[in-house]
Amino acid sequence: MKKYIIAIDQGTTSTRAICFDQNQNVIRIVQEEIQNVFPQPGWVEQDAQSIWLSTLSCISQLFAPGDLKPEEVASIGITNQRETTVVWNKKTGMPVHRAIVWQSRQTADIVERFKKQGLEEKIHEKTGLVLDPYFSATKIRWILEECSIEDPEDLLFGTVDTWLVWKMTNGKVHVTDVTNASRTLLMNIHTLDWDPELLAWFGIPSNMLPKIVDTSGVVGYVDPVYFFNTPCPIACLVGDQQSALFGQSCFQKGEGKNTYGTGGFLLMNTGNQPILSKQGLLSTVAWKIQDQIAYALEGSIFVSGSLIQWLRDGLKFFKSAKDSEQLATDVDSCNGVMIVPAFTGLGAPYWDDQCRGAIFGLTRGTDIRHLTRAALESMAYQSKDLIQIMEEDLNQKIEYLKVDGGASSNRFLNQFQSDILEIPVYKNEMLEMTALGAARLAGLAVDFFTMNDFKDGETEQFLPSRDHESVEKLYAQWKKAVAATRMY
């Protein structure tokens, strides 16, 4: 009797394994932190081997208490940080360089090279993306140019989903799904296949690339040696933000969510056709389940929850991220302080990889409470930037916003987000939306779930409490701070 689904949620700062039952309840969560390496300002890298070993460890720890049995698991779903790039030697199974993380700006020079060739508009039309260091293609190009590679024919590329499946199947399966492929700058969003012209522009051999598969569907089986001698099917690969969209039950056109993770990600379901943004948003594949294809518009914020992590770990403002809520509510306002967290540049709608973070409005009266509050408010301001241009692209008013991610447990943030957007904000009691999406998609593939099983859970509602004039004044100060940051 199959009783459970396991979701592997491999993120920027941690790897987690989450076990769900048939009622979509979380049975157990195991988490291990992932170290990020910062070789130079703006560069972010990770050890791909550590990502793999942390995944193995998390799976093992799920079963350690003994009450879960491997043979009771119907399937595994993998959801992952998306554009992070791994290139490895298929003969040795070892990466040729550290994984280049989605946040990293180390390929900015390569991007400028391609911009000078006048490729921006063509790339946008083919991929729905913008030409930016954010995406995988320039990261692959960087590794090919910077690393001493004896035999390029032996190289394989993958985003983290591909890397984990290749390792879990002991090198038998080299695949990615359409959601992850749509973040590489190499997949044509209209044909859902690798584009020969894009490969030629970026100088990337097609033999490096994985096969593109559906988001929900069995792609292979975990080698029994890694799963207690049980061959468990891997039945879902999905990018983390698309997974959260599915977990939030945003199945209809016009439904969207905002995730406050390491970065911030606003996604809106646009139905069965991609919308090419005129405002700097990204068009992406939301999911593909057999013949059912859904697309989304996305706004990406490079620094969101990681700003609170910086206050905690870098500046030692508090011991736990949870403490930020109390500090923020201990003062009535930021006292004029504005933080623009452009640690690795700014994402949508600015796409400025040259600017860096800044703090404005400091006085002798400023203390950690004002700075903490300003940090949380900056997360909401960046989301308002995205909501405004998304409404223009969709030509419709967004009436409410669903939120998830670690920082959505901060009630001050949720309330300020509602205030600054002037719309209701809904936080589901289930915080594990990213993992839930992967579990749902993995369960669909093996008939563990049906679409009728997927309903919204209980939500907490936050309603606007500020007058329009005060909102406009605050937002004008934010825009002024962003403009000043970009001029520096």
GROMACS .gro file of C-alpha atoms in nm:
model
  488
    1MET     CA    1   0.000   0.000   0.000
    2LYS     CA    2   0.150   0.330  -0.112
    3LYS     CA    3   0.095   0.594   0.151
    4TYR     CA    4   0.338   0.879   0.088
    5ILE     CA    5   0.499   1.117  -0.160
    6ILE     CA    6   0.844   1.264  -0.099
    7ALA     CA    7   0.931   1.610  -0.227
    8ILE     CA    8   1.295   1.711  -0.257
    9ASP     CA    9   1.309   2.091  -0.228
   10GLN     CA   10   1.661   2.190  -0.325
   11GLY     CA   11   1.695   2.565  -0.266
   12THR     CA   12   1.965   2.827  -0.262
   13THR     CA   13   2.036   2.808   0.109
   14SER     CA   14   1.923   2.456   0.199
   15THR     CA   15   1.816   2.114   0.080
   16ARG     CA   16   1.500   1.969   0.229
   17ALA     CA   17   1.312   1.642   0.206
   18ILE     CA   18   0.942   1.661   0.292
   19CYS     CA   19   0.709   1.363   0.325
   20PHE     CA   20   0.339   1.413   0.245
   21ASP     CA   21   0.049   1.175   0.304
   22GLN     CA   22  -0.255   1.124   0.079
   23ASN     CA   23  -0.433   1.417   0.247
   24GLN     CA   24  -0.140   1.643   0.150
   25ASN     CA   25  -0.038   1.682   0.512
   26VAL     CA   26   0.329   1.717   0.600
   27ILE     CA   27   0.443   1.409   0.789
   28ARG     CA   28   0.808   1.499   0.834
   29ILE     CA   29   1.063   1.759   0.718
   30VAL     CA   30   1.439   1.720   0.715
   31GLN     CA   31   1.666   2.011   0.623
   32GLU     CA   32   2.037   2.069   0.569
   33GLU     CA   33   2.189   2.409   0.497
   34ILE     CA   34   2.388   2.466   0.178
   35GLN     CA   35   2.698   2.683   0.182
   36ASN     CA   36   2.725   2.964  -0.070
   37VAL     CA   37   3.071   3.079  -0.176
   38PHE     CA   38   3.141   3.439  -0.278
   39PRO     CA   39   3.475   3.438  -0.467
   40GLN     CA   40   3.439   3.802  -0.573
   41PRO     CA   41   3.181   4.077  -0.516
   42GLY     CA   42   2.861   3.983  -0.699
   43TRP     CA   43   2.973   3.623  -0.758
   44VAL     CA   44   2.780   3.335  -0.594
   45GLU     CA   45   2.881   2.970  -0.627
   46GLN     CA   46   2.804   2.635  -0.463
   47ASP     CA   47   2.961   2.290  -0.443
   48ALA     CA   48   2.740   2.065  -0.658
   49GLN     CA   49   2.871   1.756  -0.481
   50SER     CA   50   2.755   1.901  -0.150
   51ILE     CA   51   2.409   1.958  -0.298
   52TRP     CA   52   2.396   1.591  -0.398
   53LEU     CA   53   2.525   1.462  -0.066
   54SER     CA   54   2.282   1.684   0.128
   55THR     CA   55   1.997   1.535  -0.077
   56LEU     CA   56   2.108   1.182   0.008
   57SER     CA   57   2.140   1.277   0.373
   58CYS     CA   58   1.794   1.434   0.389
   59ILE     CA   59   1.631   1.129   0.231
   60SER     CA   60   1.812   0.902   0.475
   61GLN     CA   61   1.706   1.110   0.775
   62LEU     CA   62   1.340   1.097   0.669
   63PHE     CA   63   1.342   0.723   0.736
   64ALA     CA   64   1.570   0.729   1.040
   65PRO     CA   65   1.293   0.712   1.304
   66GLY     CA   66   1.170   0.386   1.146
   67ASP     CA   67   0.799   0.467   1.115
   68LEU     CA   68   0.823   0.537   0.739
   69LYS     CA   69   0.913   0.255   0.503
   70PRO     CA   70   1.070   0.308   0.157
   71GLU     CA   71   0.824   0.067  -0.006
   72GLU     CA   72   0.536   0.291   0.113
   73VAL     CA   73   0.658   0.582  -0.103
   74ALA     CA   74   0.462   0.614  -0.428
   75SER     CA   75   0.704   0.854  -0.597
   76ILE     CA   76   0.953   1.137  -0.553
   77GLY     CA   77   0.916   1.491  -0.687
   78ILE     CA   78   1.208   1.729  -0.725
   79THR     CA   79   1.173   2.106  -0.710
   80ASN     CA   80   1.481   2.322  -0.733
   81GLN     CA   81   1.655   2.656  -0.752
   82ARG     CA   82   1.630   2.709  -1.123
   83GLU     CA   83   1.901   2.885  -1.324
   84THR     CA   84   2.188   2.757  -1.109
   85THR     CA   85   2.426   2.584  -1.350
   86VAL     CA   86   2.623   2.262  -1.312
   87VAL     CA   87   2.864   2.129  -1.577
   88TRP     CA   88   3.018   1.789  -1.512
   89ASN     CA   89   3.219   1.513  -1.673
   90LYS     CA   90   2.991   1.221  -1.755
   91LYS     CA   91   3.277   0.969  -1.723
   92THR     CA   92   3.395   1.076  -1.378
   93GLY     CA   93   3.062   1.213  -1.251
   94MET     CA   94   3.248   1.513  -1.111
   95PRO     CA   95   3.170   1.882  -1.175
   96VAL     CA   96   3.437   2.072  -1.370
   97HIS     CA   97   3.368   2.388  -1.168
   98ARG     CA   98   3.156   2.492  -0.871
   99ALA     CA   99   2.789   2.542  -0.957
  100ILE     CA  100   2.723   2.902  -1.059
  101VAL     CA  101   2.419   3.020  -0.864
  102TRP     CA  102   2.127   3.202  -1.026
  103GLN     CA  103   2.210   3.516  -0.826
  104SER     CA  104   2.568   3.537  -0.952
  105ARG     CA  105   2.665   3.826  -1.176
  106GLN     CA  106   3.002   3.686  -1.284
  107THR     CA  107   2.889   3.654  -1.646
  108ALA     CA  108   2.810   4.025  -1.688
  109ASP     CA  109   3.095   4.071  -1.937
  110ILE     CA  110   2.964   3.785  -2.150
  111VAL     CA  111   2.618   3.941  -2.147
  112GLU     CA  112   2.760   4.272  -2.267
  113ARG     CA  113   2.939   4.090  -2.547
  114PHE     CA  114   2.611   3.944  -2.674
  115LYS     CA  115   2.426   4.273  -2.629
  116LYS     CA  116   2.678   4.439  -2.859
  117GLN     CA  117   2.588   4.180  -3.123
  118GLY     CA  118   2.230   4.309  -3.115
  119LEU     CA  119   2.078   3.981  -2.998
  120GLU     CA  120   1.857   4.109  -2.716
  121GLU     CA  121   1.528   4.137  -2.904
  122LYS     CA  122   1.571   3.809  -3.090
  123ILE     CA  123   1.648   3.626  -2.766
  124HIS     CA  124   1.345   3.782  -2.599
  125GLU     CA  125   1.117   3.674  -2.884
  126LYS     CA  126   1.243   3.316  -2.876
  127THR     CA  127   1.268   3.263  -2.500
  128GLY     CA  128   1.041   3.516  -2.330
  129LEU     CA  129   1.344   3.612  -2.117
  130VAL     CA  130   1.584   3.903  -2.110
  131LEU     CA  131   1.957   3.883  -2.184
  132ASP     CA  132   2.096   3.886  -1.831
  133PRO     CA  133   2.356   3.700  -1.619
  134TYR     CA  134   2.061   3.553  -1.425
  135PHE     CA  135   2.004   3.273  -1.676
  136SER     CA  136   2.197   2.953  -1.743
  137ALA     CA  137   2.331   3.004  -2.098
  138THR     CA  138   2.590   3.267  -2.008
  139LYS     CA  139   2.694   3.061  -1.705
  140ILE     CA  140   2.762   2.760  -1.928
  141ARG     CA  141   2.957   2.984  -2.165
  142TRP     CA  142   3.164   3.117  -1.873
  143ILE     CA  143   3.254   2.767  -1.753
  144LEU     CA  144   3.351   2.659  -2.104
  145GLU     CA  145   3.577   2.961  -2.141
  146GLU     CA  146   3.731   2.968  -1.795
  147CYS     CA  147   3.792   2.600  -1.716
  148SER     CA  148   4.065   2.375  -1.849
  149ILE     CA  149   3.865   2.097  -2.013
  150GLU     CA  150   4.051   1.804  -2.169
  151ASP     CA  151   3.763   1.648  -2.362
  152PRO     CA  152   3.457   1.871  -2.419
  153GLU     CA  153   3.268   1.571  -2.563
  154ASP     CA  154   3.244   1.429  -2.210
  155LEU     CA  155   3.067   1.735  -2.066
  156LEU     CA  156   2.706   1.743  -1.953
  157PHE     CA  157   2.505   2.045  -1.842
  158GLY     CA  158   2.217   2.058  -1.603
  159THR     CA  159   2.026   2.280  -1.371
  160VAL     CA  160   2.000   2.132  -1.021
  161ASP     CA  161   1.705   1.906  -1.110
  162THR     CA  162   1.907   1.749  -1.391
  163TRP     CA  163   2.213   1.704  -1.172
  164LEU     CA  164   2.014   1.533  -0.896
  165VAL     CA  165   1.830   1.298  -1.133
  166TRP     CA  166   2.157   1.203  -1.303
  167LYS     CA  167   2.313   1.123  -0.964
  168MET     CA  168   2.003   0.950  -0.823
  169THR     CA  169   1.976   0.722  -1.128
  170ASN     CA  170   2.351   0.653  -1.120
  171GLY     CA  171   2.409   0.832  -1.450
  172LYS     CA  172   2.130   0.658  -1.643
  173VAL     CA  173   1.897   0.955  -1.692
  174HIS     CA  174   1.990   1.302  -1.824
  175VAL     CA  175   1.671   1.509  -1.837
  176THR     CA  176   1.517   1.839  -1.735
  177ASP     CA  177   1.157   1.954  -1.744
  178VAL     CA  178   1.008   2.238  -1.945
  179THR     CA  179   0.990   2.478  -1.648
  180ASN     CA  180   1.363   2.455  -1.582
  181ALA     CA  181   1.451   2.448  -1.952
  182SER     CA  182   1.254   2.768  -2.000
  183ARG     CA  183   1.501   2.945  -1.767
  184THR     CA  184   1.818   2.867  -1.960
  185LEU     CA  185   1.796   3.115  -2.253
  186LEU     CA  186   1.832   2.806  -2.474
  187MET     CA  187   1.476   2.673  -2.502
  188ASN     CA  188   1.229   2.820  -2.751
  189ILE     CA  189   0.921   2.898  -2.544
  190HIS     CA  190   0.696   2.846  -2.849
  191THR     CA  191   0.826   2.502  -2.955
  192LEU     CA  192   0.928   2.383  -2.604
  193ASP     CA  193   1.254   2.248  -2.742
  194TRP     CA  194   1.619   2.350  -2.754
  195ASP     CA  195   1.664   2.614  -3.022
  196PRO     CA  196   1.955   2.550  -3.266
  197GLU     CA  197   1.999   2.922  -3.333
  198LEU     CA  198   2.025   3.004  -2.962
  199LEU     CA  199   2.279   2.725  -2.914
  200ALA     CA  200   2.483   2.864  -3.202
  201TRP     CA  201   2.474   3.220  -3.065
  202PHE     CA  202   2.593   3.109  -2.722
  203GLY     CA  203   2.837   2.853  -2.861
  204ILE     CA  204   2.696   2.563  -2.659
  205PRO     CA  205   2.717   2.207  -2.802
  206SER     CA  206   2.378   2.033  -2.818
  207ASN     CA  207   2.529   1.707  -2.684
  208MET     CA  208   2.574   1.876  -2.343
  209LEU     CA  209   2.201   1.934  -2.300
  210PRO     CA  210   1.948   1.711  -2.125
  211LYS     CA  211   1.628   1.583  -2.285
  212ILE     CA  212   1.328   1.808  -2.210
  213VAL     CA  213   1.037   1.621  -2.047
  214ASP     CA  214   0.697   1.701  -1.894
  215THR     CA  215   0.675   1.852  -1.546
  216SER     CA  216   0.465   1.561  -1.421
  217GLY     CA  217   0.561   1.211  -1.535
  218VAL     CA  218   0.795   0.928  -1.442
  219VAL     CA  219   1.144   1.007  -1.578
  220GLY     CA  220   1.335   0.723  -1.414
  221TYR     CA  221   1.391   0.532  -1.091
  222VAL     CA  222   1.619   0.604  -0.800
  223ASP     CA  223   1.902   0.352  -0.802
  224PRO     CA  224   1.811   0.110  -0.520
  225VAL     CA  225   2.149   0.167  -0.356
  226TYR     CA  226   2.037   0.522  -0.273
  227PHE     CA  227   1.686   0.429  -0.151
  228PHE     CA  228   1.721   0.135   0.085
  229ASN     CA  229   1.719  -0.123  -0.198
  230THR     CA  230   1.383   0.006  -0.325
  231PRO     CA  231   1.352   0.134  -0.688
  232CYS     CA  232   1.135   0.442  -0.632
  233PRO     CA  233   1.004   0.639  -0.935
  234ILE     CA  234   1.107   1.001  -0.986
  235ALA     CA  235   0.781   1.147  -1.115
  236CYS     CA  236   0.818   1.525  -1.116
  237LEU     CA  237   1.080   1.785  -1.201
  238VAL     CA  238   0.975   2.146  -1.157
  239GLY     CA  239   1.136   2.483  -1.094
  240ASP     CA  240   1.071   2.608  -0.742
  241GLN     CA  241   0.860   2.910  -0.836
  242GLN     CA  242   0.639   2.720  -1.077
  243SER     CA  243   0.603   2.453  -0.809
  244ALA     CA  244   0.481   2.713  -0.560
  245LEU     CA  245   0.230   2.840  -0.820
  246PHE     CA  246   0.092   2.487  -0.852
  247GLY     CA  247   0.099   2.438  -0.476
  248GLN     CA  248  -0.104   2.758  -0.434
  249SER     CA  249  -0.371   2.613  -0.668
  250CYS     CA  250  -0.326   2.895  -0.920
  251PHE     CA  251  -0.465   2.678  -1.197
  252GLN     CA  252  -0.664   2.945  -1.381
  253LYS     CA  253  -0.553   3.234  -1.596
  254GLY     CA  254  -0.511   3.550  -1.384
  255GLU     CA  255  -0.431   3.368  -1.058
  256GLY     CA  256  -0.093   3.443  -0.904
  257LYS     CA  257   0.132   3.418  -0.601
  258ASN     CA  258   0.433   3.591  -0.449
  259THR     CA  259   0.711   3.389  -0.284
  260TYR     CA  260   0.945   3.547  -0.033
  261GLY     CA  261   1.245   3.316  -0.044
  262THR     CA  262   1.612   3.393  -0.088
  263GLY     CA  263   1.483   3.606  -0.373
  264GLY     CA  264   1.130   3.725  -0.437
  265PHE     CA  265   0.920   3.581  -0.717
  266LEU     CA  266   0.582   3.698  -0.840
  267LEU     CA  267   0.417   3.459  -1.087
  268MET     CA  268   0.084   3.497  -1.265
  269ASN     CA  269  -0.085   3.219  -1.463
  270THR     CA  270  -0.144   3.345  -1.820
  271GLY     CA  271  -0.322   3.036  -1.955
  272ASN     CA  272  -0.217   2.819  -2.247
  273GLN     CA  273  -0.035   3.092  -2.439
  274PRO     CA  274   0.283   3.282  -2.344
  275ILE     CA  275   0.262   3.660  -2.309
  276LEU     CA  276   0.579   3.842  -2.413
  277SER     CA  277   0.620   4.124  -2.164
  278LYS     CA  278   0.670   4.482  -2.277
  279GLN     CA  279   0.764   4.587  -1.923
  280GLY     CA  280   1.067   4.374  -1.839
  281LEU     CA  281   0.885   4.074  -1.694
  282LEU     CA  282   0.970   3.719  -1.794
  283SER     CA  283   0.753   3.475  -1.985
  284THR     CA  284   0.801   3.124  -1.856
  285VAL     CA  285   0.643   2.779  -1.867
  286ALA     CA  286   0.434   2.720  -1.555
  287TRP     CA  287   0.396   2.343  -1.608
  288LYS     CA  288   0.327   2.077  -1.869
  289ILE     CA  289   0.114   1.775  -1.777
  290GLN     CA  290   0.073   1.558  -2.085
  291ASP     CA  291  -0.120   1.781  -2.329
  292GLN     CA  292  -0.196   2.050  -2.070
  293ILE     CA  293   0.044   2.344  -2.093
  294ALA     CA  294   0.027   2.652  -1.870
  295TYR     CA  295   0.243   2.962  -1.901
  296ALA     CA  296   0.317   3.241  -1.655
  297LEU     CA  297   0.446   3.593  -1.635
  298GLU     CA  298   0.716   3.632  -1.372
  299GLY     CA  299   0.886   3.914  -1.194
  300SER     CA  300   1.214   3.822  -1.023
  301ILE     CA  301   1.367   3.999  -0.724
  302PHE     CA  302   1.726   3.894  -0.659
  303VAL     CA  303   1.736   3.978  -0.288
  304SER     CA  304   1.435   3.928  -0.064
  305GLY     CA  305   1.455   3.696   0.237
  306SER     CA  306   1.834   3.688   0.201
  307LEU     CA  307   1.831   4.052   0.313
  308ILE     CA  308   1.699   3.942   0.653
  309GLN     CA  309   1.959   3.666   0.654
  310TRP     CA  310   2.226   3.932   0.597
  311LEU     CA  311   2.098   4.136   0.892
  312ARG     CA  312   2.110   3.822   1.104
  313ASP     CA  313   2.440   3.668   0.995
  314GLY     CA  314   2.634   3.959   0.850
  315LEU     CA  315   2.540   4.244   1.083
  316LYS     CA  316   2.437   4.029   1.384
  317PHE     CA  317   2.117   4.230   1.440
  318PHE     CA  318   1.935   3.928   1.582
  319LYS     CA  319   1.980   3.555   1.637
  320SER     CA  320   1.666   3.439   1.458
  321ALA     CA  321   1.491   3.576   1.149
  322LYS     CA  322   1.168   3.558   1.351
  323ASP     CA  323   1.301   3.839   1.572
  324SER     CA  324   1.275   4.081   1.278
  325GLU     CA  325   0.898   4.107   1.317
  326GLN     CA  326   0.918   4.230   1.677
  327LEU     CA  327   1.195   4.478   1.595
  328ALA     CA  328   0.995   4.618   1.304
  329THR     CA  329   0.681   4.667   1.512
  330ASP     CA  330   0.872   4.828   1.799
  331VAL     CA  331   0.883   5.151   1.596
  332ASP     CA  332   0.601   5.336   1.419
  333SER     CA  333   0.800   5.394   1.101
  334CYS     CA  334   1.145   5.362   0.946
  335ASN     CA  335   1.207   5.725   1.039
  336GLY     CA  336   1.294   5.804   0.678
  337VAL     CA  337   1.530   5.509   0.622
  338MET     CA  338   1.513   5.329   0.287
  339ILE     CA  339   1.713   5.017   0.195
  340VAL     CA  340   1.760   4.918  -0.169
  341PRO     CA  341   1.902   4.562  -0.146
  342ALA     CA  342   2.080   4.551  -0.482
  343PHE     CA  343   2.355   4.320  -0.354
  344THR     CA  344   2.379   4.151  -0.693
  345GLY     CA  345   2.208   4.418  -0.901
  346LEU     CA  346   1.835   4.467  -0.954
  347GLY     CA  347   1.599   4.229  -1.131
  348ALA     CA  348   1.264   4.321  -1.286
  349PRO     CA  349   1.166   4.578  -1.390
  350TYR     CA  350   1.512   4.743  -1.384
  351TRP     CA  351   1.748   4.462  -1.495
  352ASP     CA  352   2.050   4.655  -1.378
  353ASP     CA  353   2.339   4.420  -1.297
  354GLN     CA  354   2.585   4.703  -1.225
  355CYS     CA  355   2.423   4.878  -0.928
  356ARG     CA  356   2.479   4.765  -0.570
  357GLY     CA  357   2.287   4.797  -0.245
  358ALA     CA  358   2.238   5.126  -0.064
  359ILE     CA  359   2.084   5.267   0.255
  360PHE     CA  360   1.934   5.618   0.258
  361GLY     CA  361   1.801   5.849   0.527
  362LEU     CA  362   2.037   5.761   0.812
  363THR     CA  363   2.045   5.992   1.115
  364ARG     CA  364   2.194   5.968   1.463
  365GLY     CA  365   1.852   5.848   1.575
  366THR     CA  366   1.860   5.544   1.344
  367ASP     CA  367   1.894   5.209   1.519
  368ILE     CA  368   1.851   4.841   1.432
  369ARG     CA  369   1.472   4.864   1.463
  370HIS     CA  370   1.448   5.122   1.184
  371LEU     CA  371   1.692   4.930   0.965
  372THR     CA  372   1.510   4.601   1.021
  373ARG     CA  373   1.176   4.759   0.942
  374ALA     CA  374   1.323   4.922   0.628
  375ALA     CA  375   1.456   4.584   0.517
  376LEU     CA  376   1.114   4.422   0.547
  377GLU     CA  377   0.945   4.715   0.377
  378SER     CA  378   1.191   4.694   0.085
  379MET     CA  379   1.062   4.343   0.014
  380ALA     CA  380   0.710   4.482  -0.021
  381TYR     CA  381   0.818   4.779  -0.233
  382GLN     CA  382   0.996   4.550  -0.478
  383SER     CA  383   0.679   4.343  -0.507
  384LYS     CA  384   0.478   4.657  -0.582
  385ASP     CA  385   0.723   4.737  -0.862
  386LEU     CA  386   0.634   4.401  -1.015
  387ILE     CA  387   0.258   4.418  -0.957
  388GLN     CA  388   0.233   4.751  -1.136
  389ILE     CA  389   0.403   4.637  -1.455
  390MET     CA  390   0.229   4.299  -1.447
  391GLU     CA  391  -0.106   4.475  -1.451
  392GLU     CA  392   0.008   4.667  -1.759
  393ASP     CA  393   0.116   4.350  -1.941
  394LEU     CA  394  -0.206   4.168  -1.849
  395ASN     CA  395  -0.421   4.476  -1.907
  396GLN     CA  396  -0.615   4.396  -1.592
  397LYS     CA  397  -0.620   4.484  -1.225
  398ILE     CA  398  -0.479   4.228  -0.983
  399GLU     CA  399  -0.741   4.198  -0.711
  400TYR     CA  400  -0.553   4.003  -0.444
  401LEU     CA  401  -0.222   3.830  -0.381
  402LYS     CA  402  -0.138   3.489  -0.237
  403VAL     CA  403   0.195   3.473  -0.052
  404ASP     CA  404   0.426   3.196   0.061
  405GLY     CA  405   0.792   3.134   0.142
  406GLY     CA  406   0.974   3.160   0.472
  407ALA     CA  407   0.925   3.534   0.521
  408SER     CA  408   0.548   3.504   0.471
  409SER     CA  409   0.534   3.393   0.836
  410ASN     CA  410   0.621   3.755   0.922
  411ARG     CA  411   0.285   3.920   0.989
  412PHE     CA  412   0.434   4.271   0.972
  413LEU     CA  413   0.555   4.203   0.618
  414ASN     CA  414   0.218   4.064   0.509
  415GLN     CA  415   0.032   4.362   0.649
  416PHE     CA  416   0.269   4.616   0.497
  417GLN     CA  417   0.251   4.429   0.165
  418SER     CA  418  -0.127   4.463   0.171
  419ASP     CA  419  -0.100   4.831   0.265
  420ILE     CA  420   0.147   4.922  -0.007
  421LEU     CA  421  -0.040   4.724  -0.277
  422GLU     CA  422  -0.381   4.840  -0.151
  423ILE     CA  423  -0.524   4.491  -0.208
  424PRO     CA  424  -0.587   4.190   0.020
  425VAL     CA  425  -0.301   3.950   0.087
  426TYR     CA  426  -0.372   3.586   0.167
  427LYS     CA  427  -0.127   3.360   0.350
  428ASN     CA  428  -0.205   2.989   0.345
  429GLU     CA  429  -0.153   2.805   0.672
  430MET     CA  430   0.057   2.558   0.472
  431LEU     CA  431   0.400   2.721   0.446
  432GLU     CA  432   0.550   2.442   0.233
  433MET     CA  433   0.391   2.554  -0.094
  434THR     CA  434   0.697   2.485  -0.308
  435ALA     CA  435   0.730   2.130  -0.179
  436LEU     CA  436   0.353   2.078  -0.195
  437GLY     CA  437   0.353   2.168  -0.565
  438ALA     CA  438   0.621   1.907  -0.639
  439ALA     CA  439   0.441   1.647  -0.429
  440ARG     CA  440   0.113   1.713  -0.611
  441LEU     CA  441   0.278   1.685  -0.953
  442ALA     CA  442   0.466   1.367  -0.854
  443GLY     CA  443   0.146   1.219  -0.715
  444LEU     CA  444  -0.050   1.294  -1.032
  445ALA     CA  445   0.201   1.101  -1.240
  446VAL     CA  446   0.146   0.777  -1.047
  447ASP     CA  447  -0.230   0.819  -0.983
  448PHE     CA  448  -0.171   0.890  -0.615
  449PHE     CA  449  -0.362   1.219  -0.656
  450THR     CA  450  -0.613   1.361  -0.901
  451MET     CA  451  -0.667   1.730  -0.980
  452ASN     CA  452  -0.990   1.715  -0.778
  453ASP     CA  453  -0.780   1.658  -0.467
  454PHE     CA  454  -0.617   2.001  -0.492
  455LYS     CA  455  -0.799   2.270  -0.296
  456ASP     CA  456  -0.690   2.585  -0.116
  457GLY     CA  457  -0.626   2.533   0.252
  458GLU     CA  458  -0.708   2.770   0.536
  459THR     CA  459  -0.573   3.120   0.482
  460GLU     CA  460  -0.505   3.426   0.695
  461GLN     CA  461  -0.625   3.750   0.537
  462PHE     CA  462  -0.448   4.086   0.555
  463LEU     CA  463  -0.646   4.389   0.442
  464PRO     CA  464  -0.517   4.738   0.348
  465SER     CA  465  -0.514   4.979   0.642
  466ARG     CA  466  -0.344   5.293   0.501
  467ASP     CA  467  -0.495   5.578   0.304
  468HIS     CA  468  -0.397   5.614  -0.061
  469GLU     CA  469  -0.212   5.944  -0.011
  470SER     CA  470   0.028   5.801   0.249
  471VAL     CA  471   0.091   5.494   0.030
  472GLU     CA  472   0.178   5.712  -0.269
  473LYS     CA  473   0.414   5.921  -0.056
  474LEU     CA  474   0.600   5.614   0.074
  475TYR     CA  475   0.624   5.457  -0.270
  476ALA     CA  476   0.757   5.781  -0.420
  477GLN     CA  477   1.036   5.775  -0.161
  478TRP     CA  478   1.118   5.418  -0.262
  479LYS     CA  479   1.138   5.509  -0.632
  480LYS     CA  480   1.363   5.801  -0.547
  481ALA     CA  481   1.593   5.570  -0.350
  482VAL     CA  482   1.610   5.320  -0.637
  483ALA     CA  483   1.693   5.596  -0.885
  484ALA     CA  484   1.971   5.723  -0.660
  485THR     CA  485   2.112   5.370  -0.620
  486ARG     CA  486   2.126   5.320  -0.995
  487MET     CA  487   2.308   5.651  -1.044
  488TYR     CA  488   2.589   5.560  -0.803
   0.00000   0.00000   0.00000
